[in-house]
mmCIF file of C-alpha atoms and ligand atoms in Angstrom:
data_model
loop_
_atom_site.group_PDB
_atom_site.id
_atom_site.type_symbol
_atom_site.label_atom_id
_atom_site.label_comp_id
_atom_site.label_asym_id
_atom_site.label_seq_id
_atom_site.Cartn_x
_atom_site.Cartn_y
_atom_site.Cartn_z
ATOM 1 C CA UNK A 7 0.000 0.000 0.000
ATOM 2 C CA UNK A 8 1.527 3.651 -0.982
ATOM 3 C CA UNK A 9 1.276 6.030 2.129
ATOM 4 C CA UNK A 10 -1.879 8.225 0.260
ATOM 5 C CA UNK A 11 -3.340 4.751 0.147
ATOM 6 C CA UNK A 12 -2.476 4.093 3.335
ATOM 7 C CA UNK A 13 -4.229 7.945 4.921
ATOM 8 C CA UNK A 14 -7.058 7.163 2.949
ATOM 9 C CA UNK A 15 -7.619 4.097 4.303
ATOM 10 C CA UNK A 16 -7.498 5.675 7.447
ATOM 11 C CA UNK A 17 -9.945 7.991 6.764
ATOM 12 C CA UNK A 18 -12.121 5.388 5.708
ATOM 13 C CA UNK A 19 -11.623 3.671 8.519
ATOM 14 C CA UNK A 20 -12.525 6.823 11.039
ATOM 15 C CA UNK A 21 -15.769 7.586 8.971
ATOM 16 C CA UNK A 22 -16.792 3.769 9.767
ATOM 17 C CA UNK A 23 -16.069 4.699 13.751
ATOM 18 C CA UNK A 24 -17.186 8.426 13.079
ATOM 19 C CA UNK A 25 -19.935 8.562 10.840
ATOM 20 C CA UNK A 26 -21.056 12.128 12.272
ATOM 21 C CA UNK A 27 -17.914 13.147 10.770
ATOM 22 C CA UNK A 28 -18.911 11.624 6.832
ATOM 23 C CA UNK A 29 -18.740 14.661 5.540
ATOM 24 C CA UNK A 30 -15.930 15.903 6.377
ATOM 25 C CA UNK A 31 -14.078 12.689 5.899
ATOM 26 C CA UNK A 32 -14.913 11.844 2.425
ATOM 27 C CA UNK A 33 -14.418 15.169 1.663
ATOM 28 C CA UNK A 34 -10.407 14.545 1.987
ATOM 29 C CA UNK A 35 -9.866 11.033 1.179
ATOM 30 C CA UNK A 36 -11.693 12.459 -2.111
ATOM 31 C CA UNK A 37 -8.726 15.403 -1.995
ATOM 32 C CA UNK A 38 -6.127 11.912 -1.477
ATOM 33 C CA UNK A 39 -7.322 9.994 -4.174
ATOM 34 C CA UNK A 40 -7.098 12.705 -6.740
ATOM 35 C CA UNK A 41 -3.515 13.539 -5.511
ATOM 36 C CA UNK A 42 -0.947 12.653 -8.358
ATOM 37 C CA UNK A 43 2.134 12.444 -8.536
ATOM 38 C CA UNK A 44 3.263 15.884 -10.080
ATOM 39 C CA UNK A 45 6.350 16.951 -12.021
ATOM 40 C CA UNK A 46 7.697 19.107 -9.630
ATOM 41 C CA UNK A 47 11.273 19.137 -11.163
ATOM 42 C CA UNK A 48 14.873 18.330 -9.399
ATOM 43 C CA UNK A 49 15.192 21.257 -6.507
ATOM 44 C CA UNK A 50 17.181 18.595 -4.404
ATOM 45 C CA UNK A 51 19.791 18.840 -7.099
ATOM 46 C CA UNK A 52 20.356 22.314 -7.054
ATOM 47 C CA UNK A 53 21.210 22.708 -3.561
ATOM 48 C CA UNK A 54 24.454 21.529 -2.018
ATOM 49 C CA UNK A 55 24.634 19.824 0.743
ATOM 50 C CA UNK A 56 26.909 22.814 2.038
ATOM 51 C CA UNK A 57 24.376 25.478 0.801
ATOM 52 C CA UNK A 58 21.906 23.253 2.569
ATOM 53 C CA UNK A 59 23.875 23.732 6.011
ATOM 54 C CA UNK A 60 24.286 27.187 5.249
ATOM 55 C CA UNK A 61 20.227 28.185 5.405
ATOM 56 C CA UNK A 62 19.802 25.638 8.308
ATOM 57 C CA UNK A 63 22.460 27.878 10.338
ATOM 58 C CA UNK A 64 20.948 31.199 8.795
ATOM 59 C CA UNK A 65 17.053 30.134 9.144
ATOM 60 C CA UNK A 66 16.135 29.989 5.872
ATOM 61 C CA UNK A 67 14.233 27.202 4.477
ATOM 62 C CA UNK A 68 15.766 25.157 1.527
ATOM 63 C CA UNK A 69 13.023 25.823 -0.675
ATOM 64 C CA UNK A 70 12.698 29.817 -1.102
ATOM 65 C CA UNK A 71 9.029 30.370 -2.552
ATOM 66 C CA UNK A 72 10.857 32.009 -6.092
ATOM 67 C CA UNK A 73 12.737 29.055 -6.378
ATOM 68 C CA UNK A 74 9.366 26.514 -5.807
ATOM 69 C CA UNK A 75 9.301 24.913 -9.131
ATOM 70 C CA UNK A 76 5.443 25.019 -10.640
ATOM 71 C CA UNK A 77 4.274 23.394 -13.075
ATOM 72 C CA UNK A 78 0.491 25.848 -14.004
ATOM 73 C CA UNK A 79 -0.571 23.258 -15.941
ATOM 74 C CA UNK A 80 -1.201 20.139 -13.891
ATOM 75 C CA UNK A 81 -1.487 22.905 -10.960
ATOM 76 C CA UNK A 82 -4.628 24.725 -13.067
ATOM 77 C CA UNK A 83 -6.021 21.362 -13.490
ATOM 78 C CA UNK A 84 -5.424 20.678 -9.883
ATOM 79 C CA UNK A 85 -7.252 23.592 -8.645
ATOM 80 C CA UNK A 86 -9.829 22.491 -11.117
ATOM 81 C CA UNK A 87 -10.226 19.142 -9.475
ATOM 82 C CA UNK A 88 -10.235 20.174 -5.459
ATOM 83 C CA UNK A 89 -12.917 23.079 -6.268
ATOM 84 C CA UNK A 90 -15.365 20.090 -7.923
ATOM 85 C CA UNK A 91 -14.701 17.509 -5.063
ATOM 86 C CA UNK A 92 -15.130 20.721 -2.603
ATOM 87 C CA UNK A 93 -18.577 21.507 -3.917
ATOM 88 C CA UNK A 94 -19.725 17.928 -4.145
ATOM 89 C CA UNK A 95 -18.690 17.269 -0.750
ATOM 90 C CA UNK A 96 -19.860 19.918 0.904
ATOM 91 C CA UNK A 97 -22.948 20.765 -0.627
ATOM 92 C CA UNK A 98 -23.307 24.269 1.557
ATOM 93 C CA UNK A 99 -20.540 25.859 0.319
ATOM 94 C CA UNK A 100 -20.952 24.683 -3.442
ATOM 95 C CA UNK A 101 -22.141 28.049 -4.738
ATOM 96 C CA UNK A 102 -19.193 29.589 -3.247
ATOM 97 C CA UNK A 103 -16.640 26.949 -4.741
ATOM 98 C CA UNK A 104 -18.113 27.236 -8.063
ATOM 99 C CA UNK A 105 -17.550 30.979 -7.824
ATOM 100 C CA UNK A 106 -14.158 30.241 -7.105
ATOM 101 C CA UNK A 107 -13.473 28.207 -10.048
ATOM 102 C CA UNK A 108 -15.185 30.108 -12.981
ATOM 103 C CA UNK A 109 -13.016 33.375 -11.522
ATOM 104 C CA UNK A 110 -9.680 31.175 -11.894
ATOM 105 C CA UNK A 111 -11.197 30.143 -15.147
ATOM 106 C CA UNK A 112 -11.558 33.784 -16.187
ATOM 107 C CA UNK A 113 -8.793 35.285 -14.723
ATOM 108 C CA UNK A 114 -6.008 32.753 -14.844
ATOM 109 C CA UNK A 115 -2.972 35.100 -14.336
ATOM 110 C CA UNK A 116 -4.560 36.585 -11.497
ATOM 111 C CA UNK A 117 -5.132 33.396 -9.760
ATOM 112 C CA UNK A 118 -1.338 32.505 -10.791
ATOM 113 C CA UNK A 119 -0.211 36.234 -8.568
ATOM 114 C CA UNK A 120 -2.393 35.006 -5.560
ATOM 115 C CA UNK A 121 -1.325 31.233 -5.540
ATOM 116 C CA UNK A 122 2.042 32.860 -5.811
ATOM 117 C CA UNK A 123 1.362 35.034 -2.744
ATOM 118 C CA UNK A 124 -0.007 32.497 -0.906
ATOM 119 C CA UNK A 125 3.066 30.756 -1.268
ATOM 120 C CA UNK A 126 5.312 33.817 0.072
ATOM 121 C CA UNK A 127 3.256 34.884 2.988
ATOM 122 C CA UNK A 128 1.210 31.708 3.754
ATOM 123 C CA UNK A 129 -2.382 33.470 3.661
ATOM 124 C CA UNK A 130 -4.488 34.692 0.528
ATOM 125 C CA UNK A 131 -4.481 38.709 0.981
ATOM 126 C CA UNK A 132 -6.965 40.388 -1.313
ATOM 127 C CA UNK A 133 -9.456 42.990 -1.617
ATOM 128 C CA UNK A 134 -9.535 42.738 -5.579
ATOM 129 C CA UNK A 135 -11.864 40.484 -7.754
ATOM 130 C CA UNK A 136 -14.520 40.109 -5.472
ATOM 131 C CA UNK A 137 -12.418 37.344 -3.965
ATOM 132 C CA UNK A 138 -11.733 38.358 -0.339
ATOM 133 C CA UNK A 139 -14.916 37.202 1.494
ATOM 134 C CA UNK A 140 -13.781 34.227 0.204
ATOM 135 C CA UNK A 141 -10.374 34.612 1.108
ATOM 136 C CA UNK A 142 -10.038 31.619 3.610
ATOM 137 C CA UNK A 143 -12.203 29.245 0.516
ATOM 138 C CA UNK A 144 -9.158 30.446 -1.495
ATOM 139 C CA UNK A 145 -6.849 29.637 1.122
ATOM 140 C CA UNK A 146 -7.969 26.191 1.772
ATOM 141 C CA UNK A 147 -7.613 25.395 -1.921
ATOM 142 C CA UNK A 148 -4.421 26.722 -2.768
ATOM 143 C CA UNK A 149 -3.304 24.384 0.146
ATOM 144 C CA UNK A 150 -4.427 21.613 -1.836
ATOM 145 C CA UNK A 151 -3.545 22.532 -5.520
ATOM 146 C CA UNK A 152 -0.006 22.934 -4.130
ATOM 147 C CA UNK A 153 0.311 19.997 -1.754
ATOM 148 C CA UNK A 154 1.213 17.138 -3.909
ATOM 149 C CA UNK A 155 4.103 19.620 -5.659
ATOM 150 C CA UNK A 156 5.371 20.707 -2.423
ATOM 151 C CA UNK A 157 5.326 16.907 -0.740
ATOM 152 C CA UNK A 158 7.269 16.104 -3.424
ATOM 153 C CA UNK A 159 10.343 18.434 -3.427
ATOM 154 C CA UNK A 160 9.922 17.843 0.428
ATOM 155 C CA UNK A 161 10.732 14.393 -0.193
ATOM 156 C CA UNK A 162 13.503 15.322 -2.320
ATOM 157 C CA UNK A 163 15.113 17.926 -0.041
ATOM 158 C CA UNK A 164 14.814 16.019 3.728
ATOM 159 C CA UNK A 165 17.805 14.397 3.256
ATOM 160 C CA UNK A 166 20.018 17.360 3.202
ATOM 161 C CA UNK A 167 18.311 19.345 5.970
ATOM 162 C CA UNK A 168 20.752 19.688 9.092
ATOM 163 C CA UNK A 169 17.422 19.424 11.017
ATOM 164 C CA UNK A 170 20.175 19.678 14.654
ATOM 165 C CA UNK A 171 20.663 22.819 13.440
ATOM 166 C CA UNK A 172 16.634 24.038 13.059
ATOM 167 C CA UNK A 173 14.664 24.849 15.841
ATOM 168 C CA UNK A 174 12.302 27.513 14.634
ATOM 169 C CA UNK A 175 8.773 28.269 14.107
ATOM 170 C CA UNK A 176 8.224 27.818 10.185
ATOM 171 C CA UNK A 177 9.075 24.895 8.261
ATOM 172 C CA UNK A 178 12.499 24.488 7.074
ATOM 173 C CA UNK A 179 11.940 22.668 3.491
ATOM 174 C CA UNK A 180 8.935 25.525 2.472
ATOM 175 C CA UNK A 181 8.861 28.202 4.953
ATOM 176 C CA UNK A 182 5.147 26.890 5.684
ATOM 177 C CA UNK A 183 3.302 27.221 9.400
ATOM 178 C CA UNK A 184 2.790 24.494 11.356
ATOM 179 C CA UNK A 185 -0.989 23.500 11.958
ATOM 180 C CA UNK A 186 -0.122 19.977 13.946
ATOM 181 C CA UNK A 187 3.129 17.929 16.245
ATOM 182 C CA UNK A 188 4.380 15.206 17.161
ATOM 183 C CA UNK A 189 5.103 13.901 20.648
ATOM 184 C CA UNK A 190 7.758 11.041 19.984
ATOM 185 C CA UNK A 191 7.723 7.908 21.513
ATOM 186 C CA UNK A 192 10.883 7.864 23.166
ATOM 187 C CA UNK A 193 11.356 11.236 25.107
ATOM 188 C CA UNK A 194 8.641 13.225 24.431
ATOM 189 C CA UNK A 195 10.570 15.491 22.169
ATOM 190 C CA UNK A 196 7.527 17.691 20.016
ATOM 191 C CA UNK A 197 8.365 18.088 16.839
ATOM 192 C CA UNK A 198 6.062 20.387 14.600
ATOM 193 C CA UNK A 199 4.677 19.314 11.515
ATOM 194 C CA UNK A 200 4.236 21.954 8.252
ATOM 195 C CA UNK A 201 0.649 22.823 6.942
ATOM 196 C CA UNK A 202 1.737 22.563 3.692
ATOM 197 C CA UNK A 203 4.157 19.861 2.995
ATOM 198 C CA UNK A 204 4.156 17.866 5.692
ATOM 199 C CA UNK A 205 7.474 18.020 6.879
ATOM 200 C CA UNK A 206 8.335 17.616 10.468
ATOM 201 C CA UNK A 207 10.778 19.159 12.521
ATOM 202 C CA UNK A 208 12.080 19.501 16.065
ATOM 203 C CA UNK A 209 10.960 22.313 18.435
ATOM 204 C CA UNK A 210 10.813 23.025 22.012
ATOM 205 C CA UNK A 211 8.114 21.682 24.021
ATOM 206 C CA UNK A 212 7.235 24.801 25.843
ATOM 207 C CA UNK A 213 7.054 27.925 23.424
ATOM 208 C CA UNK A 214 4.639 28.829 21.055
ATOM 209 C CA UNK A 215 5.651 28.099 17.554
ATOM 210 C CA UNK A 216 2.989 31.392 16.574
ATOM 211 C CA UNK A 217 4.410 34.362 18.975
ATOM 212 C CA UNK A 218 7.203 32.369 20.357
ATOM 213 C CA UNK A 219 6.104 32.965 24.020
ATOM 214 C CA UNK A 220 7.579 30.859 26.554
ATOM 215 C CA UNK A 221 6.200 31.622 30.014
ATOM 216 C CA UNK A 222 4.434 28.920 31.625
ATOM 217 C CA UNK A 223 1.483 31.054 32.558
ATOM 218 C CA UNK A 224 0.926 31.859 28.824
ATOM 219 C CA UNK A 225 1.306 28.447 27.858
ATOM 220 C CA UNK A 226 -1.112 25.198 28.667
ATOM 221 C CA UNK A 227 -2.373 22.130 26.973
ATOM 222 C CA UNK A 228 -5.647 20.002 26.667
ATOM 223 C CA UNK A 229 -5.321 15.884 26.438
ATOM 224 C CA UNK A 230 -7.944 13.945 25.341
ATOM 225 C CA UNK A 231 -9.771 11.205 27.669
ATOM 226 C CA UNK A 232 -8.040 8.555 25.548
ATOM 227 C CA UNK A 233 -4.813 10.513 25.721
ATOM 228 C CA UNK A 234 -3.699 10.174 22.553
ATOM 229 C CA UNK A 235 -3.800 13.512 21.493
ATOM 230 C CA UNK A 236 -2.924 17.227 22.880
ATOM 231 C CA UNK A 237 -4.448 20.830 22.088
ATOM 232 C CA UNK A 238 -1.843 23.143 22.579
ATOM 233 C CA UNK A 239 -2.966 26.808 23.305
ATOM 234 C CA UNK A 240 -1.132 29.890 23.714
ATOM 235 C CA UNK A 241 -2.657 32.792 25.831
ATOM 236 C CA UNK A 242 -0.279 35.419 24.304
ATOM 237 C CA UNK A 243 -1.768 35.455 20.765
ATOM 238 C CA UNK A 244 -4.602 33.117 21.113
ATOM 239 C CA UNK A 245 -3.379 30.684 18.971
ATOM 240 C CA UNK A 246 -3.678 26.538 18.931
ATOM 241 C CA UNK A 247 -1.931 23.133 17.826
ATOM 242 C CA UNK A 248 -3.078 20.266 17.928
ATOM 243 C CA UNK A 249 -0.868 17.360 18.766
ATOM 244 C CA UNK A 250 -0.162 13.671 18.742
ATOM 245 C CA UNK A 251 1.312 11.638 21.361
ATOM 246 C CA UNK A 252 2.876 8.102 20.484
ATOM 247 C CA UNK A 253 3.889 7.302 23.492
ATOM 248 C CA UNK A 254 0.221 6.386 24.001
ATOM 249 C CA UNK A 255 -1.171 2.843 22.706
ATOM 250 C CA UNK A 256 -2.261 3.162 19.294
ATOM 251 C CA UNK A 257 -1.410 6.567 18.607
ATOM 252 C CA UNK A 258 1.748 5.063 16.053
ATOM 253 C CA UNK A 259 -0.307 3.512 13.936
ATOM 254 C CA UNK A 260 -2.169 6.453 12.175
ATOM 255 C CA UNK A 261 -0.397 8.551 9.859
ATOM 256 C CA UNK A 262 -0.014 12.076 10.730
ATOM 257 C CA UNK A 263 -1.629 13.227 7.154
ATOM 258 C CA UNK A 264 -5.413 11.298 8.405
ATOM 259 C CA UNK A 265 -4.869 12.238 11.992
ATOM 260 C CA UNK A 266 -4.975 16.125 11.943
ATOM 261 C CA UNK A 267 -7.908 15.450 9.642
ATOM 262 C CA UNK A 268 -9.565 13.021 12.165
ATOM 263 C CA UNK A 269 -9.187 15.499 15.180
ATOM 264 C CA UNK A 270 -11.364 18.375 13.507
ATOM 265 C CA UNK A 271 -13.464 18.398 17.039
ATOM 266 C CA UNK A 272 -10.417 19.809 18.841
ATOM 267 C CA UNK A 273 -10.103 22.369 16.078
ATOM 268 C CA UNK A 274 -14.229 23.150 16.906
ATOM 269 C CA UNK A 275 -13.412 23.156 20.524
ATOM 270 C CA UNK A 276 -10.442 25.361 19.881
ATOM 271 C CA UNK A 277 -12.402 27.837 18.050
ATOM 272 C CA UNK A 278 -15.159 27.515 20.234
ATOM 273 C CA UNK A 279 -13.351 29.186 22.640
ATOM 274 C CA UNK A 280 -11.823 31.953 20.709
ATOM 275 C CA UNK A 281 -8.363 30.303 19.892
ATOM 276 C CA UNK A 282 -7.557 30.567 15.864
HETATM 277 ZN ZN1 ZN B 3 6.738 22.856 4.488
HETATM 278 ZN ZN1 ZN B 4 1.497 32.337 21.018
#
């Protein structure tokens, strides 16, 4: 079984245990089973592995957004497909998805200068178009036109990350913010885990990887009964992770990929009470 095989099965499996979670489930093992493998060109081969150590030391991710190979094509037609499985799956919000596609359709170089931004500041900023009530729409699929592109240069690159040498709060292939961690199973250690490519990478346990506050009073966490996961929240700037603990029983066996998208009640009960 391939690993996208492998997190849809796991969906599958959590909308058998969850069905008051079907919709949101199919939803993105629909978004898995469309993703192909794209050709996202060689970056690995144009850095050295010096030049890698060099942005480790200096903080700067391997992959600068300019250099992000893109191929608008299979991108165009991948935006294409996640807008169509968006509306079908969540029939409330088709109207809105639809809108988003014929606008692409009719304005493809400005959807090219917003996927582009969304790749250097992480967020779709726009008061143009008629596009920025739906700016967080736009948001959520950009993150999954680009996703199978940037997995795969993040597959190429890992290997020459100096990852000893990266401890900060945006992810060192991409430049991406995290939106889950990782508890290992032998120490603890968190490590954080990148919206958009999926990289992981280590950080300390007690700091906020959004504002970088450190005080304990500013800082708390939430496990579940079952303890296998963590909310993380943040006082300072009101901001949460989510988190998964292997050292629990179980925990191991699901793939980070299906898990964030498993936990969406701890991103309701986040919001719920005011954390973004
Ligand atoms: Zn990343
Ligand atoms: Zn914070």
């Amino acid at each position: 079984m391939t690993a996208t095989e492998q997190i849809i099965a796991q969906l599958r499996a959590a909308r058998a245990k969850h069905p008051e979670l079907a919709e949101h489930l199919d939803l993105h093992a629909d978004l898995w089973a469309v993703e192909m493998p794209t050709s996202a060109g060689a970056p690995a081969s144009k850095i050295s592995a010096e030049e890698a150590r060099a942005r480790c030391v200096a903080g700067v991710p391997l992959l600068r957004p300019q250099e992000i190979p893109l191929d608008w094509t299979s991108l165009s037609r991948r935006f294409e497909q996640v807008c169509v499985i968006a509306a079908r799956r969540r029939p409330d919000l088709a109207g809105p998805f639809g809108e988003l596609l014929a606008l692409a359709q009719a304005a493809p170089d400005r959807t090219k200068a917003l996927l582009r931004q969304y790749l250097m500041v992480g967020e779709v900023e726009t008061d143009e178009g008629g596009l920025t009530h739906q700016a967080e729409l736009l948001a959520f699929v950009f993150g999954h036109t680009l996703r199978p592109a940037l997995r795969a240069c993040a597959e190429q690159l890992v290997p020459h990350l100096a990852l000893e040498l990266w401890q900060r709060d945006i992810c060192p292939i991409c430049g991406g913010a995290p939106d889950f961690a990782i508890l290992n199973e032998q120490a603890g250690a968190r490590y954080l885990v990148c919206s958009r490519c999926d990289t992981r990478w280590l950080y300390p346990r007690v700091k906020c990887p959004f504002c970088g506050a450190s005080r304990p009073s500013d800082l708390s966490y939430y496990p579940t009964d079952d303890g296998r996961y963590r909310l993380y929240v943040c006082q300072a700037c009101r901001r949460y992770l989510k988190a998964m603990d292997l050292r629990q029983a179980g925990a191991q066996e699901l793939l980070v990929e299906a898990a964030r998208v498993i936990t969406v009640d701890l991103d309701v009960a986040a919001r719920a009470e005011g954390y973004v």
